[in-house]
PDB file of C-alpha atoms in Angstrom:
ATOM      1  CA  MET A   1     154.107  49.126 182.968  1.00  0.00           C
ATOM      2  CA  ALA A   2     154.846  49.131 179.230  1.00  0.00           C
ATOM      3  CA  ILE A   3     156.708  47.354 176.451  1.00  0.00           C
ATOM      4  CA  ASN A   4     159.768  49.247 175.234  1.00  0.00           C
ATOM      5  CA  VAL A   5     159.192  50.365 171.660  1.00  0.00           C
ATOM      6  CA  ASN A   6     162.925  50.554 170.881  1.00  0.00           C
ATOM      7  CA  LYS A   7     163.519  46.964 172.009  1.00  0.00           C
ATOM      8  CA  VAL A   8     160.584  45.629 169.962  1.00  0.00           C
ATOM      9  CA  TYR A   9     161.787  47.335 166.827  1.00  0.00           C
ATOM     10  CA  ARG A  10     165.332  46.110 167.238  1.00  0.00           C
ATOM     11  CA  VAL A  11     164.108  42.550 167.816  1.00  0.00           C
ATOM     12  CA  VAL A  12     161.908  42.722 164.735  1.00  0.00           C
ATOM     13  CA  LEU A  13     164.828  44.041 162.640  1.00  0.00           C
ATOM     14  CA  SER A  14     167.116  41.378 163.986  1.00  0.00           C
ATOM     15  CA  ILE A  15     164.740  38.564 162.983  1.00  0.00           C
ATOM     16  CA  LEU A  16     163.964  40.094 159.582  1.00  0.00           C
ATOM     17  CA  ASN A  17     167.689  40.244 158.918  1.00  0.00           C
ATOM     18  CA  LYS A  18     168.186  36.582 159.912  1.00  0.00           C
ATOM     19  CA  GLU A  19     165.259  35.581 157.714  1.00  0.00           C
ATOM     20  CA  GLN A  20     166.676  37.725 154.869  1.00  0.00           C
ATOM     21  CA  ARG A  21     163.423  39.529 154.474  1.00  0.00           C
ATOM     22  CA  GLY A  22     164.716  43.048 153.931  1.00  0.00           C
ATOM     23  CA  TYR A  23     164.409  46.210 156.050  1.00  0.00           C
ATOM     24  CA  LEU A  24     161.478  47.777 157.909  1.00  0.00           C
ATOM     25  CA  THR A  25     161.599  51.564 158.103  1.00  0.00           C
ATOM     26  CA  PRO A  26     160.561  53.323 161.367  1.00  0.00           C
ATOM     27  CA  ASP A  27     157.406  54.689 159.706  1.00  0.00           C
ATOM     28  CA  GLN A  28     156.439  51.186 158.475  1.00  0.00           C
ATOM     29  CA  PHE A  29     157.161  49.791 161.945  1.00  0.00           C
ATOM     30  CA  ASN A  30     154.990  52.423 163.599  1.00  0.00           C
ATOM     31  CA  ARG A  31     152.062  51.619 161.345  1.00  0.00           C
ATOM     32  CA  LEU A  32     152.378  47.833 161.764  1.00  0.00           C
ATOM     33  CA  GLY A  33     153.024  48.238 165.520  1.00  0.00           C
ATOM     34  CA  ARG A  34     149.800  50.185 165.922  1.00  0.00           C
ATOM     35  CA  GLN A  35     147.838  47.460 164.065  1.00  0.00           C
ATOM     36  CA  ALA A  36     149.532  44.681 166.045  1.00  0.00           C
ATOM     37  CA  GLN A  37     148.817  46.349 169.370  1.00  0.00           C
ATOM     38  CA  LEU A  38     145.152  46.919 168.475  1.00  0.00           C
ATOM     39  CA  ASP A  39     144.723  43.303 167.336  1.00  0.00           C
ATOM     40  CA  LEU A  40     146.145  41.944 170.626  1.00  0.00           C
ATOM     41  CA  PHE A  41     144.146  44.487 172.661  1.00  0.00           C
ATOM     42  CA  GLU A  42     140.881  43.465 171.039  1.00  0.00           C
ATOM     43  CA  LYS A  43     141.802  39.778 171.307  1.00  0.00           C
ATOM     44  CA  SER A  44     142.006  40.223 175.124  1.00  0.00           C
ATOM     45  CA  PHE A  45     138.241  40.861 175.223  1.00  0.00           C
ATOM     46  CA  TYR A  46     137.485  37.809 173.118  1.00  0.00           C
ATOM     47  CA  ASP A  47     139.768  35.659 175.263  1.00  0.00           C
ATOM     48  CA  TYR A  48     138.312  37.069 178.504  1.00  0.00           C
ATOM     49  CA  ASN A  49     134.724  36.251 177.485  1.00  0.00           C
ATOM     50  CA  ARG A  50     135.763  32.766 176.361  1.00  0.00           C
ATOM     51  CA  GLN A  51     137.494  32.098 179.668  1.00  0.00           C
ATOM     52  CA  LEU A  52     134.545  33.429 181.637  1.00  0.00           C
ATOM     53  CA  THR A  53     132.286  30.995 179.802  1.00  0.00           C
ATOM     54  CA  LYS A  54     134.705  28.148 180.515  1.00  0.00           C
ATOM     55  CA  ARG A  55     135.004  29.131 184.154  1.00  0.00           C
ATOM     56  CA  ASN A  56     131.207  29.156 184.567  1.00  0.00           C
ATOM     57  CA  ILE A  57     130.976  25.686 183.088  1.00  0.00           C
ATOM     58  CA  GLN A  58     134.057  24.006 184.545  1.00  0.00           C
ATOM     59  CA  GLY A  59     134.780  26.095 187.662  1.00  0.00           C
ATOM     60  CA  VAL A  60     138.192  27.540 188.641  1.00  0.00           C
ATOM     61  CA  ASN A  61     141.225  25.358 189.153  1.00  0.00           C
ATOM     62  CA  SER A  62     143.117  27.381 191.726  1.00  0.00           C
ATOM     63  CA  GLU A  63     146.204  25.211 191.369  1.00  0.00           C
ATOM     64  CA  TYR A  64     146.902  26.725 187.960  1.00  0.00           C
ATOM     65  CA  GLY A  65     145.333  30.132 188.581  1.00  0.00           C
ATOM     66  CA  ASP A  66     142.336  31.828 187.093  1.00  0.00           C
ATOM     67  CA  ILE A  67     143.000  32.645 183.437  1.00  0.00           C
ATOM     68  CA  ALA A  68     140.053  35.002 183.229  1.00  0.00           C
ATOM     69  CA  ASP A  69     141.472  37.078 186.121  1.00  0.00           C
ATOM     70  CA  ASN A  70     144.875  37.149 184.449  1.00  0.00           C
ATOM     71  CA  ILE A  71     143.339  38.492 181.235  1.00  0.00           C
ATOM     72  CA  GLU A  72     141.281  41.025 183.180  1.00  0.00           C
ATOM     73  CA  GLU A  73     144.506  42.346 184.686  1.00  0.00           C
ATOM     74  CA  LYS A  74     145.717  43.091 181.165  1.00  0.00           C
ATOM     75  CA  ILE A  75     142.469  44.919 180.267  1.00  0.00           C
ATOM     76  CA  ASP A  76     142.478  46.888 183.524  1.00  0.00           C
ATOM     77  CA  LEU A  77     145.653  48.682 182.338  1.00  0.00           C
ATOM     78  CA  PHE A  78     143.312  50.730 180.131  1.00  0.00           C
ATOM     79  CA  ALA A  79     140.616  51.451 182.690  1.00  0.00           C
ATOM     80  CA  GLU A  80     139.712  55.153 183.098  1.00  0.00           C
ATOM     81  CA  SER A  81     137.266  57.212 185.119  1.00  0.00           C
ATOM     82  CA  SER A  82     136.216  60.721 184.273  1.00  0.00           C
ATOM     83  CA  ILE A  83     133.769  63.270 185.617  1.00  0.00           C
ATOM     84  CA  VAL A  84     131.926  64.960 182.733  1.00  0.00           C
ATOM     85  CA  ALA A  85     129.471  67.813 182.431  1.00  0.00           C
ATOM     86  CA  VAL A  86     126.026  66.992 181.052  1.00  0.00           C
ATOM     87  CA  THR A  87     124.199  69.638 179.048  1.00  0.00           C
ATOM     88  CA  ALA A  88     120.481  69.197 178.265  1.00  0.00           C
ATOM     89  CA  GLY A  89     120.867  65.444 178.912  1.00  0.00           C
ATOM     90  CA  LYS A  90     123.842  64.972 176.571  1.00  0.00           C
ATOM     91  CA  PHE A  91     127.607  64.699 176.599  1.00  0.00           C
ATOM     92  CA  SER A  92     130.161  63.627 173.970  1.00  0.00           C
ATOM     93  CA  ALA A  93     132.118  60.427 174.393  1.00  0.00           C
ATOM     94  CA  PRO A  94     135.815  60.688 175.363  1.00  0.00           C
ATOM     95  CA  ASN A  95     138.054  60.715 172.306  1.00  0.00           C
ATOM     96  CA  ASN A  96     139.807  57.534 173.480  1.00  0.00           C
ATOM     97  CA  LEU A  97     136.687  55.573 174.416  1.00  0.00           C
ATOM     98  CA  TYR A  98     136.813  51.900 173.423  1.00  0.00           C
ATOM     99  CA  ARG A  99     134.131  50.394 175.664  1.00  0.00           C
ATOM    100  CA  THR A 100     131.844  51.842 178.357  1.00  0.00           C
ATOM    101  CA  VAL A 101     131.928  50.065 181.687  1.00  0.00           C
ATOM    102  CA  GLN A 102     129.480  52.152 183.651  1.00  0.00           C
ATOM    103  CA  LEU A 103     127.839  55.579 184.025  1.00  0.00           C
ATOM    104  CA  ALA A 104     126.920  56.803 187.479  1.00  0.00           C
ATOM    105  CA  THR A 105     125.867  60.011 189.215  1.00  0.00           C
ATOM    106  CA  ILE A 106     128.776  62.155 190.378  1.00  0.00           C
ATOM    107  CA  ASP A 107     128.465  60.917 194.013  1.00  0.00           C
ATOM    108  CA  ARG A 108     128.045  57.343 192.659  1.00  0.00           C
ATOM    109  CA  SER A 109     124.818  57.010 194.639  1.00  0.00           C
ATOM    110  CA  ALA A 110     122.988  55.755 191.532  1.00  0.00           C
ATOM    111  CA  GLU A 111     124.132  53.829 188.444  1.00  0.00           C
ATOM    112  CA  ILE A 112     122.799  55.196 185.168  1.00  0.00           C
ATOM    113  CA  GLU A 113     121.265  52.204 183.451  1.00  0.00           C
ATOM    114  CA  LYS A 114     121.894  51.591 179.794  1.00  0.00           C
ATOM    115  CA  VAL A 115     118.766  51.128 177.623  1.00  0.00           C
ATOM    116  CA  LYS A 116     117.964  50.764 173.939  1.00  0.00           C
ATOM    117  CA  LYS A 117     117.175  53.899 172.030  1.00  0.00           C
ATOM    118  CA  SER A 118     113.672  52.675 171.343  1.00  0.00           C
ATOM    119  CA  ASP A 119     113.100  52.082 175.079  1.00  0.00           C
ATOM    120  CA  TYR A 120     114.554  55.495 175.821  1.00  0.00           C
ATOM    121  CA  THR A 121     112.020  57.177 173.595  1.00  0.00           C
ATOM    122  CA  TYR A 122     109.172  55.308 175.191  1.00  0.00           C
ATOM    123  CA  MET A 123     110.389  55.992 178.728  1.00  0.00           C
ATOM    124  CA  SER A 124     110.762  59.686 178.100  1.00  0.00           C
ATOM    125  CA  SER A 125     107.150  59.953 176.872  1.00  0.00           C
ATOM    126  CA  SER A 126     105.508  57.959 179.682  1.00  0.00           C
ATOM    127  CA  LYS A 127     104.896  59.358 183.162  1.00  0.00           C
ATOM    128  CA  LEU A 128     104.718  55.787 184.520  1.00  0.00           C
ATOM    129  CA  THR A 129     108.147  54.774 183.285  1.00  0.00           C
ATOM    130  CA  ALA A 130     109.891  58.197 183.292  1.00  0.00           C
ATOM    131  CA  PRO A 131     113.413  57.957 184.711  1.00  0.00           C
ATOM    132  CA  SER A 132     114.276  59.932 187.843  1.00  0.00           C
ATOM    133  CA  GLU A 133     117.486  61.228 189.400  1.00  0.00           C
ATOM    134  CA  ASP A 134     117.349  58.142 191.637  1.00  0.00           C
ATOM    135  CA  PHE A 135     116.790  55.784 188.660  1.00  0.00           C
ATOM    136  CA  PRO A 136     118.421  57.489 185.641  1.00  0.00           C
ATOM    137  CA  VAL A 137     118.971  55.848 182.220  1.00  0.00           C
ATOM    138  CA  TYR A 138     121.058  56.481 179.106  1.00  0.00           C
ATOM    139  CA  TYR A 139     121.568  55.316 175.541  1.00  0.00           C
ATOM    140  CA  PHE A 140     124.613  55.844 173.306  1.00  0.00           C
ATOM    141  CA  ASP A 141     124.308  56.989 169.712  1.00  0.00           C
ATOM    142  CA  LYS A 142     126.801  58.546 167.271  1.00  0.00           C
ATOM    143  CA  GLU A 143     129.457  59.272 169.859  1.00  0.00           C
ATOM    144  CA  VAL A 144     126.968  61.007 172.187  1.00  0.00           C
ATOM    145  CA  PHE A 145     125.562  59.804 175.531  1.00  0.00           C
ATOM    146  CA  ASN A 146     121.934  60.712 176.095  1.00  0.00           C
ATOM    147  CA  ILE A 147     120.709  60.777 179.693  1.00  0.00           C
ATOM    148  CA  LEU A 148     117.283  60.962 181.307  1.00  0.00           C
ATOM    149  CA  PRO A 149     116.217  62.827 183.279  1.00  0.00           C
ATOM    150  CA  ASN A 150     117.843  65.820 181.606  1.00  0.00           C
ATOM    151  CA  THR A 151     118.038  67.535 185.008  1.00  0.00           C
ATOM    152  CA  ILE A 152     121.273  65.658 185.645  1.00  0.00           C
ATOM    153  CA  THR A 153     124.138  68.101 185.046  1.00  0.00           C
ATOM    154  CA  GLY A 154     127.115  65.846 185.559  1.00  0.00           C
ATOM    155  CA  CYS A 155     128.113  62.178 185.822  1.00  0.00           C
ATOM    156  CA  VAL A 156     131.021  59.752 186.167  1.00  0.00           C
ATOM    157  CA  ILE A 157     131.963  57.557 183.255  1.00  0.00           C
ATOM    158  CA  ASP A 158     134.046  54.444 183.823  1.00  0.00           C
ATOM    159  CA  TYR A 159     135.435  53.120 180.553  1.00  0.00           C
ATOM    160  CA  ILE A 160     138.171  51.227 178.808  1.00  0.00           C
ATOM    161  CA  ARG A 161     140.288  53.473 176.581  1.00  0.00           C
ATOM    162  CA  THR A 162     142.097  52.629 173.396  1.00  0.00           C
ATOM    163  CA  PRO A 163     145.880  52.216 173.632  1.00  0.00           C
ATOM    164  CA  GLU A 164     148.125  55.126 172.586  1.00  0.00           C
ATOM    165  CA  ASP A 165     149.730  54.525 169.208  1.00  0.00           C
ATOM    166  CA  PRO A 166     153.290  53.301 169.502  1.00  0.00           C
ATOM    167  CA  ILE A 167     155.924  55.663 168.081  1.00  0.00           C
ATOM    168  CA  TRP A 168     159.567  54.899 167.377  1.00  0.00           C
ATOM    169  CA  ASN A 169     160.802  58.448 166.947  1.00  0.00           C
ATOM    170  CA  TYR A 170     164.119  59.159 165.323  1.00  0.00           C
ATOM    171  CA  THR A 171     166.603  61.595 163.905  1.00  0.00           C
ATOM    172  CA  GLY A 172     168.438  61.116 160.647  1.00  0.00           C
ATOM    173  CA  GLY A 173     167.081  59.148 157.731  1.00  0.00           C
ATOM    174  CA  GLY A 174     167.671  59.539 154.058  1.00  0.00           C
ATOM    175  CA  ALA A 175     171.398  59.254 153.461  1.00  0.00           C
ATOM    176  CA  SER A 176     172.096  58.886 157.180  1.00  0.00           C
ATOM    177  CA  ALA A 177     171.136  56.166 159.598  1.00  0.00           C
ATOM    178  CA  TYR A 178     167.987  56.292 161.699  1.00  0.00           C
ATOM    179  CA  VAL A 179     168.862  57.132 165.335  1.00  0.00           C
ATOM    180  CA  PHE A 180     166.316  56.392 168.043  1.00  0.00           C
ATOM    181  CA  THR A 181     165.295  59.261 170.304  1.00  0.00           C
ATOM    182  CA  GLU A 182     163.176  58.869 173.425  1.00  0.00           C
ATOM    183  CA  SER A 183     161.782  62.398 172.955  1.00  0.00           C
ATOM    184  CA  GLY A 184     158.539  62.040 171.011  1.00  0.00           C
ATOM    185  CA  SER A 185     158.526  58.258 171.280  1.00  0.00           C
ATOM    186  CA  GLN A 186     155.670  56.213 172.730  1.00  0.00           C
ATOM    187  CA  ASN A 187     156.072  52.703 174.198  1.00  0.00           C
ATOM    188  CA  PHE A 188     153.527  49.968 173.581  1.00  0.00           C
ATOM    189  CA  GLU A 189     150.936  49.981 176.402  1.00  0.00           C
ATOM    190  CA  LEU A 190     150.128  46.288 176.376  1.00  0.00           C
ATOM    191  CA  HIS A 191     150.926  44.095 179.430  1.00  0.00           C
ATOM    192  CA  PRO A 192     154.610  43.087 179.467  1.00  0.00           C
ATOM    193  CA  SER A 193     153.550  39.417 179.152  1.00  0.00           C
ATOM    194  CA  GLU A 194     152.370  40.251 175.586  1.00  0.00           C
ATOM    195  CA  GLU A 195     155.828  41.211 174.363  1.00  0.00           C
ATOM    196  CA  THR A 196     156.575  37.935 172.500  1.00  0.00           C
ATOM    197  CA  ASN A 197     153.069  37.888 170.960  1.00  0.00           C
ATOM    198  CA  LEU A 198     153.526  41.482 169.902  1.00  0.00           C
ATOM    199  CA  VAL A 199     156.792  40.733 168.071  1.00  0.00           C
ATOM    200  CA  LEU A 200     155.206  37.694 166.441  1.00  0.00           C
ATOM    201  CA  LYS A 201     152.206  39.759 165.324  1.00  0.00           C
ATOM    202  CA  ILE A 202     154.352  42.472 163.782  1.00  0.00           C
ATOM    203  CA  LEU A 203     156.477  39.875 161.972  1.00  0.00           C
ATOM    204  CA  ALA A 204     153.271  38.213 160.727  1.00  0.00           C
ATOM    205  CA  LEU A 205     152.048  41.552 159.390  1.00  0.00           C
ATOM    206  CA  THR A 206     155.336  41.895 157.460  1.00  0.00           C
ATOM    207  CA  GLY A 207     154.783  38.423 155.981  1.00  0.00           C
ATOM    208  CA  VAL A 208     157.190  36.543 158.225  1.00  0.00           C
ATOM    209  CA  VAL A 209     155.632  33.648 160.209  1.00  0.00           C
ATOM    210  CA  ILE A 210     157.764  32.353 163.110  1.00  0.00           C
ATOM    211  CA  LYS A 211     156.413  29.009 164.309  1.00  0.00           C
ATOM    212  CA  ASP A 212     158.831  28.728 167.210  1.00  0.00           C
ATOM    213  CA  PRO A 213     158.471  31.552 169.788  1.00  0.00           C
ATOM    214  CA  THR A 214     161.896  30.601 171.156  1.00  0.00           C
ATOM    215  CA  VAL A 215     163.422  32.359 168.131  1.00  0.00           C
ATOM    216  CA  VAL A 216     161.812  35.606 169.315  1.00  0.00           C
ATOM    217  CA  GLN A 217     162.711  35.090 172.961  1.00  0.00           C
ATOM    218  CA  ILE A 218     166.364  34.554 172.104  1.00  0.00           C
ATOM    219  CA  ALA A 219     166.369  37.763 170.016  1.00  0.00           C
ATOM    220  CA  GLN A 220     164.639  39.605 172.855  1.00  0.00           C
ATOM    221  CA  GLN A 221     167.269  38.544 175.367  1.00  0.00           C
ATOM    222  CA  GLN A 222     170.068  39.556 172.997  1.00  0.00           C
ATOM    223  CA  GLU A 223     168.610  43.006 172.476  1.00  0.00           C
ATOM    224  CA  THR A 224     168.063  43.453 176.205  1.00  0.00           C
ATOM    225  CA  ASN A 225     171.755  42.711 176.767  1.00  0.00           C
ATOM    226  CA  ASN A 226     172.740  45.077 173.959  1.00  0.00           C
ATOM    227  CA  ILE A 227     170.569  47.923 175.314  1.00  0.00           C
ATOM    228  CA  THR A 228     171.944  47.323 178.852  1.00  0.00           C
ATOM    229  CA  LEU A 229     175.563  47.555 177.541  1.00  0.00           C
ATOM    230  CA  GLN A 230     174.791  50.745 175.613  1.00  0.00           C
ATOM    231  CA  ASN A 231     173.207  52.389 178.686  1.00  0.00           C
ATOM    232  CA  SER A 232     175.990  51.337 181.145  1.00  0.00           C
TER     233      SER A 232
END
């Protein structure tokens, strides 16, 4: 489940041409596409929290669906689980970590509770509050997870990862035209329902504001037809 990077670039170029706003090189598109994807990705968490609050206050109207659940589906595309080795009560965060969901023992028999660093220091120095393998704790600091008790040698981390950077890879350039190549390219990883918002965001980052999303949707359909014809 992904959004085709070639289609998005072609739609953006088509609209820029119609708006007479010049040309966007592949390298410029890749940079703006990365920023647009991150903006929409982070917005999903804000929207999710807002809809949860609204749901708790107003309840769920099943006739129109649960918006919070729909947004959660978009976020779940980036859910990861990994078993990691713990050395002397520490392990480094995954390189693509965006947000930690949960830490647990390897057999998931016990959740590792998150605590503040100040509480962690107090707990580690007190026999009364010292964590055990049945009731372990952790705190996160400077890309490192710190776990008590330090007898734990491994754990499971459930987390939300950051999206892979989109890449529109190409051959040519300079005096010759840019030609898209799937080798080395990376599609956008957002939910397909975000395609129109993604195009609008990239256009906005280039300085083009489209008030009517229909303009984008028409361009998307045109490029879908063009790509289908080229591949037939």
